[in-house]
Coordinates of C-alpha atoms in Angstrom, one line a residue:
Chain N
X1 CA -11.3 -41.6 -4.5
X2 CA -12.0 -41.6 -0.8
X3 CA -13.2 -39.3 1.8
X4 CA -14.8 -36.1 0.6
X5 CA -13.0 -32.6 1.9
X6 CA -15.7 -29.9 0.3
X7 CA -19.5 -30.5 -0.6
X8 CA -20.9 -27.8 -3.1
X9 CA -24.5 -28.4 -2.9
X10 CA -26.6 -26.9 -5.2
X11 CA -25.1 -23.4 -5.2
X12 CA -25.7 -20.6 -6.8
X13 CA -25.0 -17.1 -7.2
X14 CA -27.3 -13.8 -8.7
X15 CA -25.7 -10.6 -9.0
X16 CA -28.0 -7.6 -8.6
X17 CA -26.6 -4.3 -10.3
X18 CA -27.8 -1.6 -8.4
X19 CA -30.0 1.3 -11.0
X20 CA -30.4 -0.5 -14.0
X21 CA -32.4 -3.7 -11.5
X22 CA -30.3 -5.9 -13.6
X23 CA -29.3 -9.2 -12.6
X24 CA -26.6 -11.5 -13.9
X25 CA -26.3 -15.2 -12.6
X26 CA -23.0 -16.3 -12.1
X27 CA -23.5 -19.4 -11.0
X28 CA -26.5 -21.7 -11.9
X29 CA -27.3 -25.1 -9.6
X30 CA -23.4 -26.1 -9.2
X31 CA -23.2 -29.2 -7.8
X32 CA -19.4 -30.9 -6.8
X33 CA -17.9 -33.3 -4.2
X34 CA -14.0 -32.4 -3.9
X35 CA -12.2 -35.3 -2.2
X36 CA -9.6 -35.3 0.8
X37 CA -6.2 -34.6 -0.6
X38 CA -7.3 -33.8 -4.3
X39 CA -5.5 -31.4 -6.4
X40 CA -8.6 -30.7 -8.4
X41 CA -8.7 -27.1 -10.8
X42 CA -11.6 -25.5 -12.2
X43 CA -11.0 -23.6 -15.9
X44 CA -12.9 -21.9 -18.2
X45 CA -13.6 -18.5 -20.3
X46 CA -13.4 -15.8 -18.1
X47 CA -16.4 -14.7 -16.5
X48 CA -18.1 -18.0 -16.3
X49 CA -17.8 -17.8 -12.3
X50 CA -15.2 -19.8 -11.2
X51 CA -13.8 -16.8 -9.2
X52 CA -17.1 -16.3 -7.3
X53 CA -17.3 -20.1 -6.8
X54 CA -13.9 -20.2 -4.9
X55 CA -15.0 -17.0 -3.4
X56 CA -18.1 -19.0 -2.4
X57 CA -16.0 -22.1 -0.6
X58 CA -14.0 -19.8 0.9
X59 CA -17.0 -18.0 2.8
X60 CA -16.2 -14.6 1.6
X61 CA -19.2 -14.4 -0.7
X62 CA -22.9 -16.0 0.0
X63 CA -24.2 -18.1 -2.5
X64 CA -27.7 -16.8 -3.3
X65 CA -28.6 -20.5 -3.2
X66 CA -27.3 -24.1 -2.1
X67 CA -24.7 -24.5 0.6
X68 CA -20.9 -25.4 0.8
X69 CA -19.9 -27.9 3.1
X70 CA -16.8 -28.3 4.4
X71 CA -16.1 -31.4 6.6
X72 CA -13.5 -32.4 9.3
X73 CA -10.9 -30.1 10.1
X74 CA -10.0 -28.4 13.1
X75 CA -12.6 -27.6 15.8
X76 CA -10.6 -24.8 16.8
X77 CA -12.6 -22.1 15.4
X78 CA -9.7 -19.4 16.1
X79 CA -7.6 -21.5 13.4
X80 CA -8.8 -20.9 10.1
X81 CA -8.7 -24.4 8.3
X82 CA -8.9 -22.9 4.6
X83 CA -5.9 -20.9 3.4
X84 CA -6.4 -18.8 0.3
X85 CA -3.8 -17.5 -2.5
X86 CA -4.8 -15.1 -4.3
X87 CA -3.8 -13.6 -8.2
X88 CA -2.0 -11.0 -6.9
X89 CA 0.4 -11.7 -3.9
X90 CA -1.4 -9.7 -1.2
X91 CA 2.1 -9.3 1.0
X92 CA 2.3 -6.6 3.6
X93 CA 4.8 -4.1 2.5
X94 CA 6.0 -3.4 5.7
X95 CA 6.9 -6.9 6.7
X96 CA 10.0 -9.0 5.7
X97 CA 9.2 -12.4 4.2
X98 CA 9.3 -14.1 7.2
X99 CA 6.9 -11.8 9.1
X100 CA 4.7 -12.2 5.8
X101 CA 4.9 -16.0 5.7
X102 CA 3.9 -16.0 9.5
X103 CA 1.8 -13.4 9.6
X104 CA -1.5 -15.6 10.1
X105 CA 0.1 -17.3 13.0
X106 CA 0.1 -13.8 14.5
X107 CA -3.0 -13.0 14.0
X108 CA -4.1 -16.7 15.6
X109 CA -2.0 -16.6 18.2
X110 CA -0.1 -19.5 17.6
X111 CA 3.6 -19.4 18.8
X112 CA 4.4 -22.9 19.3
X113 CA 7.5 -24.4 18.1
X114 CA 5.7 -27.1 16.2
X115 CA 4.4 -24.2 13.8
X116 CA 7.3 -22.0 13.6
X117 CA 9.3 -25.2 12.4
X118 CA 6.6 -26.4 9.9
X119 CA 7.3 -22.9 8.4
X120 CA 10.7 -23.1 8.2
X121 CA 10.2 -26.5 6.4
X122 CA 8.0 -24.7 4.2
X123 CA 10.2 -21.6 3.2
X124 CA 12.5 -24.0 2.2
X125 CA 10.4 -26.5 0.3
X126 CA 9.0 -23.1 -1.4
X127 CA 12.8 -22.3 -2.3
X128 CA 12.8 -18.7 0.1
X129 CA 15.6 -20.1 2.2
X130 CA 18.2 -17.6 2.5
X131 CA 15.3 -14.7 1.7
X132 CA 13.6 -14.0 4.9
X133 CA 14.7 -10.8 6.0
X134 CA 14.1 -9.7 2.3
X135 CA 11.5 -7.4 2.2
X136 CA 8.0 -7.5 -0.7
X137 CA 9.8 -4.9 -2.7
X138 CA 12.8 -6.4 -3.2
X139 CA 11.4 -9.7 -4.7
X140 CA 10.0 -10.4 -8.1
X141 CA 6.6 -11.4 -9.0
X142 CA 7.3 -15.1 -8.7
X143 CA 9.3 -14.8 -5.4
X144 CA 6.6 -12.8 -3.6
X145 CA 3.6 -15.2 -5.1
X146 CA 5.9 -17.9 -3.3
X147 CA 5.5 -16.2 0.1
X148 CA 2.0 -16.1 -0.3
X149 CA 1.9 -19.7 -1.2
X150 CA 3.5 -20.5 1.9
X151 CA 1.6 -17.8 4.1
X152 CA -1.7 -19.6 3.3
X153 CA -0.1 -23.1 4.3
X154 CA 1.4 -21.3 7.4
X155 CA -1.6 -22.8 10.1
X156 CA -1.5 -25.9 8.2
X157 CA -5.5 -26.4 6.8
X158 CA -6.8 -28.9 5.4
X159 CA -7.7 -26.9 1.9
X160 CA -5.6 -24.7 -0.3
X161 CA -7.8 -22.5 -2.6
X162 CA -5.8 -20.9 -5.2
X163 CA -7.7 -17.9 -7.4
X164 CA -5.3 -17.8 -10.6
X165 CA -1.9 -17.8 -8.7
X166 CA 0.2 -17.8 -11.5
X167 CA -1.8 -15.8 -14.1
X168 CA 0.0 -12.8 -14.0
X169 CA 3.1 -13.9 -13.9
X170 CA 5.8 -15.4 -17.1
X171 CA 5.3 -18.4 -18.6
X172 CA 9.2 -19.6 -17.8
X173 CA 8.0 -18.5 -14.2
X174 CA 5.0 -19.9 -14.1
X175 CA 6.8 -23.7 -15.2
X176 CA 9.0 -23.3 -12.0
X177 CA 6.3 -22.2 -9.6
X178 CA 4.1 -25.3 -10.9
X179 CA 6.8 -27.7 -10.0
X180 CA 7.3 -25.6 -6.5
X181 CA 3.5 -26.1 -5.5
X182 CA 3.7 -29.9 -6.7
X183 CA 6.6 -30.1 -4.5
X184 CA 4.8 -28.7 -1.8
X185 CA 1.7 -31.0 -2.2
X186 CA 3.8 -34.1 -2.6
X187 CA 4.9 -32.9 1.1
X188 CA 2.1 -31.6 2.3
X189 CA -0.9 -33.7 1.3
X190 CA -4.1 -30.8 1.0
X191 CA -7.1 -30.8 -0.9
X192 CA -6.5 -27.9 -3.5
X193 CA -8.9 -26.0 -5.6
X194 CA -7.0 -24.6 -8.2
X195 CA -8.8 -21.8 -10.6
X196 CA -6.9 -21.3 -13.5
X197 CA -7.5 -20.2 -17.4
X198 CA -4.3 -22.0 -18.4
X199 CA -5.2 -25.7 -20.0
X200 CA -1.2 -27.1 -19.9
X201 CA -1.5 -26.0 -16.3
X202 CA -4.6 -27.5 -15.2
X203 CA -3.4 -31.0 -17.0
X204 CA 0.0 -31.2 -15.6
X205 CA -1.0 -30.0 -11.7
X206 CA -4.7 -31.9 -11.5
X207 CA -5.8 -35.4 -10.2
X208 CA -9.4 -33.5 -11.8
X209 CA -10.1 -30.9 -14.5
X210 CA -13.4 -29.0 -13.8
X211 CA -14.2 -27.1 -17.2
X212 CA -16.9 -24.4 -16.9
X213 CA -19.3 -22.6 -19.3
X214 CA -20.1 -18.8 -18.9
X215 CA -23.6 -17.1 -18.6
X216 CA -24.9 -18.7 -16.6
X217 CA -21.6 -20.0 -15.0
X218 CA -22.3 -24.0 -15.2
X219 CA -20.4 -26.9 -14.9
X220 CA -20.3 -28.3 -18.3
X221 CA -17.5 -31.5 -17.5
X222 CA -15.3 -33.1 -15.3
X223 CA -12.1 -34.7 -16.4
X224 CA -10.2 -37.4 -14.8
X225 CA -6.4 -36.4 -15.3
X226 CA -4.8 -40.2 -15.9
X227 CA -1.2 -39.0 -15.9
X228 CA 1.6 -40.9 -13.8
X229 CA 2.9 -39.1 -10.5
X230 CA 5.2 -37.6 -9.6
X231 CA 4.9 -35.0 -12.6
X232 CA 7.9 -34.8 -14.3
X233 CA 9.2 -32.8 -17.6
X234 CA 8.4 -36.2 -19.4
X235 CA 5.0 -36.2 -18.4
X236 CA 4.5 -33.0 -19.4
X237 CA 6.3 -34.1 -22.7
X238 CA 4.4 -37.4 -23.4
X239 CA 1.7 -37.9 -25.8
X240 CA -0.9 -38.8 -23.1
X241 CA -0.8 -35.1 -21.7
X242 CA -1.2 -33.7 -25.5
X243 CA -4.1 -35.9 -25.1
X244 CA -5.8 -34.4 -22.0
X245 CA -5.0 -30.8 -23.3
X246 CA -6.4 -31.4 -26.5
X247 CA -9.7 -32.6 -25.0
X248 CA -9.9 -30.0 -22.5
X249 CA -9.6 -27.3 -25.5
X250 CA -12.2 -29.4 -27.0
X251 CA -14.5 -28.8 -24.4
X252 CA -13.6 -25.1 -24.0
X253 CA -13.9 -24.8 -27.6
Chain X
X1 CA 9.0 -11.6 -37.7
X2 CA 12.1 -10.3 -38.1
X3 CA 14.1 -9.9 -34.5
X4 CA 15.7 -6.6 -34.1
X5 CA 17.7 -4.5 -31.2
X6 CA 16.0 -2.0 -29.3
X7 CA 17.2 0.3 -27.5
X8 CA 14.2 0.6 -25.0
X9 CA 15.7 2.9 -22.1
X10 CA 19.1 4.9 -21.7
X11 CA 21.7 2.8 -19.9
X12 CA 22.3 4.7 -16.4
X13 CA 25.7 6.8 -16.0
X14 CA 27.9 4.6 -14.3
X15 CA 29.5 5.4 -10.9
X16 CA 32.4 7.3 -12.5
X17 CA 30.4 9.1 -14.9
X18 CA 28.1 10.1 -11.9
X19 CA 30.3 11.3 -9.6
X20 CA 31.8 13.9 -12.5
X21 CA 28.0 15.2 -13.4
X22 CA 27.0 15.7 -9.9
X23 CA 30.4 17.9 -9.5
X24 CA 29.5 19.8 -12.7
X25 CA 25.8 19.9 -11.5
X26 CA 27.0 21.6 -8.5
X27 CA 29.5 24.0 -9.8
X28 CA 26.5 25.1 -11.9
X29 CA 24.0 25.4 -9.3
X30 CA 26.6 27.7 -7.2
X31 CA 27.4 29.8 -10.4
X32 CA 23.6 30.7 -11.4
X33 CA 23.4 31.8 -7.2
X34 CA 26.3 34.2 -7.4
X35 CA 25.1 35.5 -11.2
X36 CA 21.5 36.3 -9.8
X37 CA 23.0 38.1 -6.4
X38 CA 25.5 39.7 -9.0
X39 CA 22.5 40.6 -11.6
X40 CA 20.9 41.9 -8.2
X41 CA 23.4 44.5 -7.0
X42 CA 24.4 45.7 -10.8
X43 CA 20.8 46.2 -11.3
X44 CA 20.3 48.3 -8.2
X45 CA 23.4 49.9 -8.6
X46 CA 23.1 51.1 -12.6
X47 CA 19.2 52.1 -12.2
X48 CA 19.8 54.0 -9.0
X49 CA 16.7 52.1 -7.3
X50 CA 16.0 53.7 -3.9
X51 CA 17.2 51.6 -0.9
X52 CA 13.3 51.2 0.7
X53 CA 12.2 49.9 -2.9
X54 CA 15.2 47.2 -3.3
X55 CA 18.1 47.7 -0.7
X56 CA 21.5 46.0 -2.4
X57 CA 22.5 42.6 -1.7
X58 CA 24.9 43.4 1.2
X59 CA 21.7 45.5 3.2
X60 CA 20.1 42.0 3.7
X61 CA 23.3 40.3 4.7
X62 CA 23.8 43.4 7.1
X63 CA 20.6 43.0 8.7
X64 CA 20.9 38.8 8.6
X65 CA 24.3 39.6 10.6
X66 CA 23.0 41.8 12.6
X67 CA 19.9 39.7 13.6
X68 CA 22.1 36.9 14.9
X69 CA 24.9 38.5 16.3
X70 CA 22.5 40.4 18.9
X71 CA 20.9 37.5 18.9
X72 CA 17.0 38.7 18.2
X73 CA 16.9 36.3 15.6
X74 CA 16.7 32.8 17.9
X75 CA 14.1 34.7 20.1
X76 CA 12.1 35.5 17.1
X77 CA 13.1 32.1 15.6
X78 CA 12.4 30.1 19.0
X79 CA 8.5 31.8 18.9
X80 CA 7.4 30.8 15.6
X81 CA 9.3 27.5 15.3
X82 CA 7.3 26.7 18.8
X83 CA 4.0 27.5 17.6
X84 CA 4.1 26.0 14.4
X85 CA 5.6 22.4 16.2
X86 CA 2.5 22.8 19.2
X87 CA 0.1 23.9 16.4
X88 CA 1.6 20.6 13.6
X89 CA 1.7 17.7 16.3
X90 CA -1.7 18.9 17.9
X91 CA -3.2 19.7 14.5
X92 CA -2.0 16.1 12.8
X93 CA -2.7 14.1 16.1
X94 CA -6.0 15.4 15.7
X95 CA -6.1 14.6 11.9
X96 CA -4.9 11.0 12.0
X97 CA -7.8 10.3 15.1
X98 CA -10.5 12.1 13.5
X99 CA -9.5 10.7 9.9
X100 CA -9.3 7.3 11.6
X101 CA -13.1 7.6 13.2
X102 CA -14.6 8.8 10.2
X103 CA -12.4 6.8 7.8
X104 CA -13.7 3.7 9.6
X105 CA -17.2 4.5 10.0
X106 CA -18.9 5.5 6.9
X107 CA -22.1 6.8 8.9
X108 CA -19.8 8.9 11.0
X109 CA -18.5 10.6 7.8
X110 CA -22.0 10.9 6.4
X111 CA -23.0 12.9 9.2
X112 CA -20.2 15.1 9.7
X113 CA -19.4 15.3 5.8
X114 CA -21.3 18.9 5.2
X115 CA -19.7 20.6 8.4
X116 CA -16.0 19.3 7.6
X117 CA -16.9 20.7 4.1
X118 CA -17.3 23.9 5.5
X119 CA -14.7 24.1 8.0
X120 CA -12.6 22.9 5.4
X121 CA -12.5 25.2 2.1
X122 CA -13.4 28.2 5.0
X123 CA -10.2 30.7 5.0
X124 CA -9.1 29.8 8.4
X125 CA -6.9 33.2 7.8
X126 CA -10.3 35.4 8.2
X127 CA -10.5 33.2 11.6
X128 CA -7.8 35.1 12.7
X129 CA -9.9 38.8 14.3
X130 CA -12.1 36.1 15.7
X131 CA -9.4 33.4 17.1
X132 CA -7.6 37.1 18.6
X133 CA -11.0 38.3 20.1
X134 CA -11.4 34.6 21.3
X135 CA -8.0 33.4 22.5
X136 CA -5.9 36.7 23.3
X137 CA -2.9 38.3 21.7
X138 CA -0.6 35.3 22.6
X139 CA 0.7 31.7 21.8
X140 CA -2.9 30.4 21.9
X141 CA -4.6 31.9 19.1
X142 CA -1.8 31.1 16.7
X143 CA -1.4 27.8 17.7
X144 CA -5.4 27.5 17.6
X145 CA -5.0 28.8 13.7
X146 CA -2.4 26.8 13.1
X147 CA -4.2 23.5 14.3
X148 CA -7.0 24.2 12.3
X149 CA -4.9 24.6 9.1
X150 CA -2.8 21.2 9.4
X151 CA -5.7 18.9 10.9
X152 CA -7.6 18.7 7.3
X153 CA -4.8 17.5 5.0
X154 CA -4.1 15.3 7.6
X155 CA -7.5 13.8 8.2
X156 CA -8.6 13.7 5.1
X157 CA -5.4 11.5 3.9
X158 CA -5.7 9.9 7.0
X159 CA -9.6 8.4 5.5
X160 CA -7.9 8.2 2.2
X161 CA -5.4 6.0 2.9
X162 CA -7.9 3.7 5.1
X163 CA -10.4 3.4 2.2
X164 CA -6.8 2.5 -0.4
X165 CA -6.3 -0.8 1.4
X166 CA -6.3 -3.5 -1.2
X167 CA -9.5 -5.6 -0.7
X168 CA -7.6 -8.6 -0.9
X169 CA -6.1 -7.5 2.5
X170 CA -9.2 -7.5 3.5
X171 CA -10.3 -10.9 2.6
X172 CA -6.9 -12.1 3.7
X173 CA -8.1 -10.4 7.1
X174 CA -11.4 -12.1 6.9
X175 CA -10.1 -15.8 6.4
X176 CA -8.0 -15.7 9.2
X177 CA -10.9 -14.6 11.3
X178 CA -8.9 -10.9 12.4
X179 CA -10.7 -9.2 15.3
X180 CA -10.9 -5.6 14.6
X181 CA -8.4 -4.4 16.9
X182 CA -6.3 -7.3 14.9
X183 CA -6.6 -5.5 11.5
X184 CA -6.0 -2.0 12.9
X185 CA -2.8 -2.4 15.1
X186 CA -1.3 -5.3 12.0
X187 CA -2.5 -3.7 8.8
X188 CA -5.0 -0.3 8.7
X189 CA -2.5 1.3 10.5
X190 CA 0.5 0.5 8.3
X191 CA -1.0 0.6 5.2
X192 CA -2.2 4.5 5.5
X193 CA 1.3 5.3 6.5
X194 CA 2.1 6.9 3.1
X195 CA -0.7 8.7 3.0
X196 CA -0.4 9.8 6.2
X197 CA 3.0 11.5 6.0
X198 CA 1.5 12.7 2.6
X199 CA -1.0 14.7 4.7
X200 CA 1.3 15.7 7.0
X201 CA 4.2 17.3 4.4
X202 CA 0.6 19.2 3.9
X203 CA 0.3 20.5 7.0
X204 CA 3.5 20.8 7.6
X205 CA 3.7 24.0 5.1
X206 CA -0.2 24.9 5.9
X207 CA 1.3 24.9 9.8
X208 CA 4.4 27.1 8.6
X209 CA 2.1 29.7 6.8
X210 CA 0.0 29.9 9.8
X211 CA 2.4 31.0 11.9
X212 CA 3.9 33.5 9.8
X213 CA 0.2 35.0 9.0
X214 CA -1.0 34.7 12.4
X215 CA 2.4 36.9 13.6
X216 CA 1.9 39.2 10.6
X217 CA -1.8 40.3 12.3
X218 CA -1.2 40.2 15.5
X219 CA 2.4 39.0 16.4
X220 CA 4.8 41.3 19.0
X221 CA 7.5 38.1 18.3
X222 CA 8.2 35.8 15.8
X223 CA 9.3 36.1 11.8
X224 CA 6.0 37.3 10.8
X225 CA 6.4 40.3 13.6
X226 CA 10.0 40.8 12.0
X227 CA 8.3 41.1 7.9
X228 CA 5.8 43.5 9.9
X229 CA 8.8 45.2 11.4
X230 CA 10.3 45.5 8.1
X231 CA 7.7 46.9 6.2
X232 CA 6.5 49.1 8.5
X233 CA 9.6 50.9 8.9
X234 CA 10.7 50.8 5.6
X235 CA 13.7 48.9 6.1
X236 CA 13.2 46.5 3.5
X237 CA 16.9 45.0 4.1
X238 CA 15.4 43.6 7.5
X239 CA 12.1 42.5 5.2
X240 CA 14.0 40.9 2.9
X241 CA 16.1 38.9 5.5
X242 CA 13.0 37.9 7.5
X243 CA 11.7 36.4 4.1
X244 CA 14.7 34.7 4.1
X245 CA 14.4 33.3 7.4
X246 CA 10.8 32.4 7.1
X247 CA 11.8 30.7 3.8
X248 CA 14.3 28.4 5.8
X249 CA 12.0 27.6 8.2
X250 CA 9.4 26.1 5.9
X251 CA 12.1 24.4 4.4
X252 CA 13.5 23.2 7.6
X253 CA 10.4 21.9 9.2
X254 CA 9.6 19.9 5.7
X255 CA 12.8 18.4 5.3
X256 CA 12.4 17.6 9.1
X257 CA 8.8 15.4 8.3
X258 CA 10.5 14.4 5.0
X259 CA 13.4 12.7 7.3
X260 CA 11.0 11.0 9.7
X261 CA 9.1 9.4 6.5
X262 CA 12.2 8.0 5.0
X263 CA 12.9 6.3 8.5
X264 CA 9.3 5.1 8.9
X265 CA 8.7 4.3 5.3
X266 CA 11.6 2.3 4.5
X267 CA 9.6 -0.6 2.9
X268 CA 7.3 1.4 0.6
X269 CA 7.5 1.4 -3.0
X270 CA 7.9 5.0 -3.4
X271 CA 11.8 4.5 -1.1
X272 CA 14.5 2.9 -3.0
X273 CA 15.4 -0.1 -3.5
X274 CA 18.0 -1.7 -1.4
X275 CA 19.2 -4.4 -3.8
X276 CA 16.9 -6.5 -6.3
X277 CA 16.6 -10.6 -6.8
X278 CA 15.5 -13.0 -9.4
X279 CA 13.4 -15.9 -9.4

């Protein structure tokens, strides 16, 4: 598979609730390589940890043990070479799409005409053309998690990590937005870490299912997703992807 | 299951439709006005209620007239609507810096917390005798009451709307490394806009009331000298107009915060809509 983008190294993750002195381990002795340019998702029952895990990689929780390490990249440490999506679109009210979609570059610094081009690309690859002055309120639920897809990819890192993009939003929706963030991989080339509850999803996006077990938050299996790219409606129609979803519900059981 | 229609909300009037009711809706709303001013007079006039109890209709409009056309009513006017702006932009300034310091640093709060307790459910009104003693008979002790009555709604929406940011902002903030002058200038300050200008309709009628009380004890101008005036002489057609006139101003100066909100605002949720997309 090649080079490897994200090292989890024995991690894992004790929550202490305050009074009652009782703990609850999240995550027990997790161990994963993700490699350069996989599209790799972690599922399972909710609360088995795969929230706190990408939480974890991202650096915006400590693991209580074990290490994350994240190679290559930019040495620029003023450029953030993670971006994150999260469930919920996160977009600043007050600013139009474009302002949204730019705003890390902002907050880096980063004016060049190099970037501000890659961004246009992406707005269009993400199928916002024609919406930038638009502002959050005026969008749908699928339009503004678009603009957060794009805001995260807007400083160009090296890893997407995506916490349940698409689980609030309609399955019809959801179908179209899976095919927009394919679109934008094929393009773009990033290792993603993908956490998601929805099997069909998993299959049809992954190159690698990671399935996870709750209390304590484990990795139980890792599947190898065999399917042809690109993914296409047939794919998602053939009998090989009924396979891989009928295994994964196996394993989720 | 078997499918079935529902009817789930009421179709909205169309333009036509709309137009028609808000004519009607007016028509009404001008009606019930002249039937409680004509309930008004025929009731003063049938039960022969003295003129110092509840002068007629046309008293008030008499001594309205007659307070603009010698033109006491703008000096009176000019003094309270001056105070309660001084007293409102130094009272919310105030507001929005302390809620800001104390919204941002817990410990700051936790030490202050008792004393803005106090000084906040205190009856700033019984500050008054002191704030005269203090201060003198003029602009400064009313503006001082009046600054003390808008800065609390103000700072403490000004903390509440820090603490509301979404703490996926946050992390957003985080990941991209923000410096702290980064996420106040781009985000903190933005996002406890609407609570803001929620604190600040507050203290906008808090400032108002001020005024008026503050004139009321110890005012020789302003429309809380004029109720004074009023009730002191018993010429309760002057009282009435001044309540009148104190009346518009408090709904003056609102609409006037009201109308900088809408212009700042414009993107929030609680503003409508300017047009709506699909997918």
């Amino acid at each position: 598979m090649g080079e490897v983008a994200i090292s989890i190294r024995g991690v894992s993750k004790i929550f202490r609730s305050g009074a009652a002195r009782k703990t609850v381990e999240a995550l027990k002795d997790i161990n994963l390589d993700i490699y350069r340019e996989e599209f790799l998702s972690i599922i399972g029952p909710s609360g088995c940890g795969k929230s706190t895990l990408l939480s974890i990689i991202a650096g915006l929780t400590e693991p209580s043990e074990g290490e994350i390490i994240l190679k290559g990249g930019s040495n620029n440490s003023r450029r953030p070479n993670i971006g994150f999506v999260f469930q919920d679109p996160v977009l600043l009210p007050w600013k139009t799409v474009l302002e949204n979609a730019r705003f890390p570059l902002d907050i880096i610094g980063d004016r060049s005409k190099e970037s501000l081009d890659n961004l246009a690309g992406l707005l269009e690859v993400a199928g916002l053309k024609g919406f930038e002055s638009a502002l959050p309120k005026e969008l749908s639920g699928g339009m503004k998690q678009r603009v957060s897809i794009v805001r995260a990819l807007s400083y160009n890192p090296e890893v997407l990590l995506m916490d349940e993009p698409f689980g609030a939003l309609d399955a019809l929706t959801r179908d179209k937005l899976n095919q927009v963030l394919l679109d934008i991989w094929n393009e773009r080339k990033k290792t993603v870490v993908f956490i998601t509850h929805g099997i069909d999803e998993a299959v049809f996006l992954s190159d690698r299912v990671v399935v996870m077990t709750p209390r304590p938050g484990k990795i139980h299996d890792v599947i190898e997703i065999g399917l042809p790219r690109p993914r296409t409606r047939e794919v998602r129609e053939s009998p090989d992807f009924l396979r891989y979803t009928k295994v994964l519900r196996d394993l989720l059981g | 299951m078997p499918s079935r229609a529902v009817q789930l909300e009421a179709q909205p009037p169309g333009p036509a439709l709309n137009g028609n009711r808000r004519t009607l809706e007016g028509i009404l709303t001008i009606l019930l006005f002249i039937l409680a001013i004509g309930g008004w007079k025929a009731y003063v006039v049938f039960k022969g209620v003295p003129e110092y109890l509840l002068p007629p209709p046309e008293r008030v409009l008499d001594s309205l007239v007659e307070l603009i056309v010698s033109g006491e009513v703008f000096k009176h006017l000019f003094v309270t609507l001056s105070e309660v702006i001084v007293g409102f932009v130094i009272g919310s300034i105030g507001g929005i810096l302390a809620g800001y310091l104390l919204g941002r640093w817990r410990l700051v709060e936790e030490i202050f917390s008792p004393y803005i307790l106090f000084a906040q459910t205190a009856p700033k009104i019984a500050l008054i005798p002191l704030f005269v003693i203090w201060f003198g008979l003029g602009l400064t002790s009313k503006v001082v009451l009046i600054v003390s009555m808008t800065f609390f709604p103000v700072m403490v929406n000004t903390i509440l709307g820090l603490r509301s940011i979404d703490t996926n902002v946050r992390n957003l903030l985080r990941i991209l490394k923000a410096t702290a002058w980064q996420r106040f200038i781009s985000v903190e300050l933005f996002a406890s806009l609407p609570l803001i200008f929620a604190g600040l309709r507050l203290g906008m009628v808090q400032a108002v009331i001020g005024a008026i009380v503050a004139e009321w004890v110890s005012g020789k101008t302003g429309l809380g000298y004029l109720l004074v005036l009023g009730n002191m002489t018993y010429n309760s057609g002057l009282l009435i107009a001044a309540i009148l006139l104190t009346t518009l101003l408090g709904i003056v100066t609102y609409m006037a915060v009201m109308a900088v909100e809408n212009r700042v605002l414009y993107w929030h949720e609680s503003k409508a809509k300017i047009g709506g997309q699909d997918v």
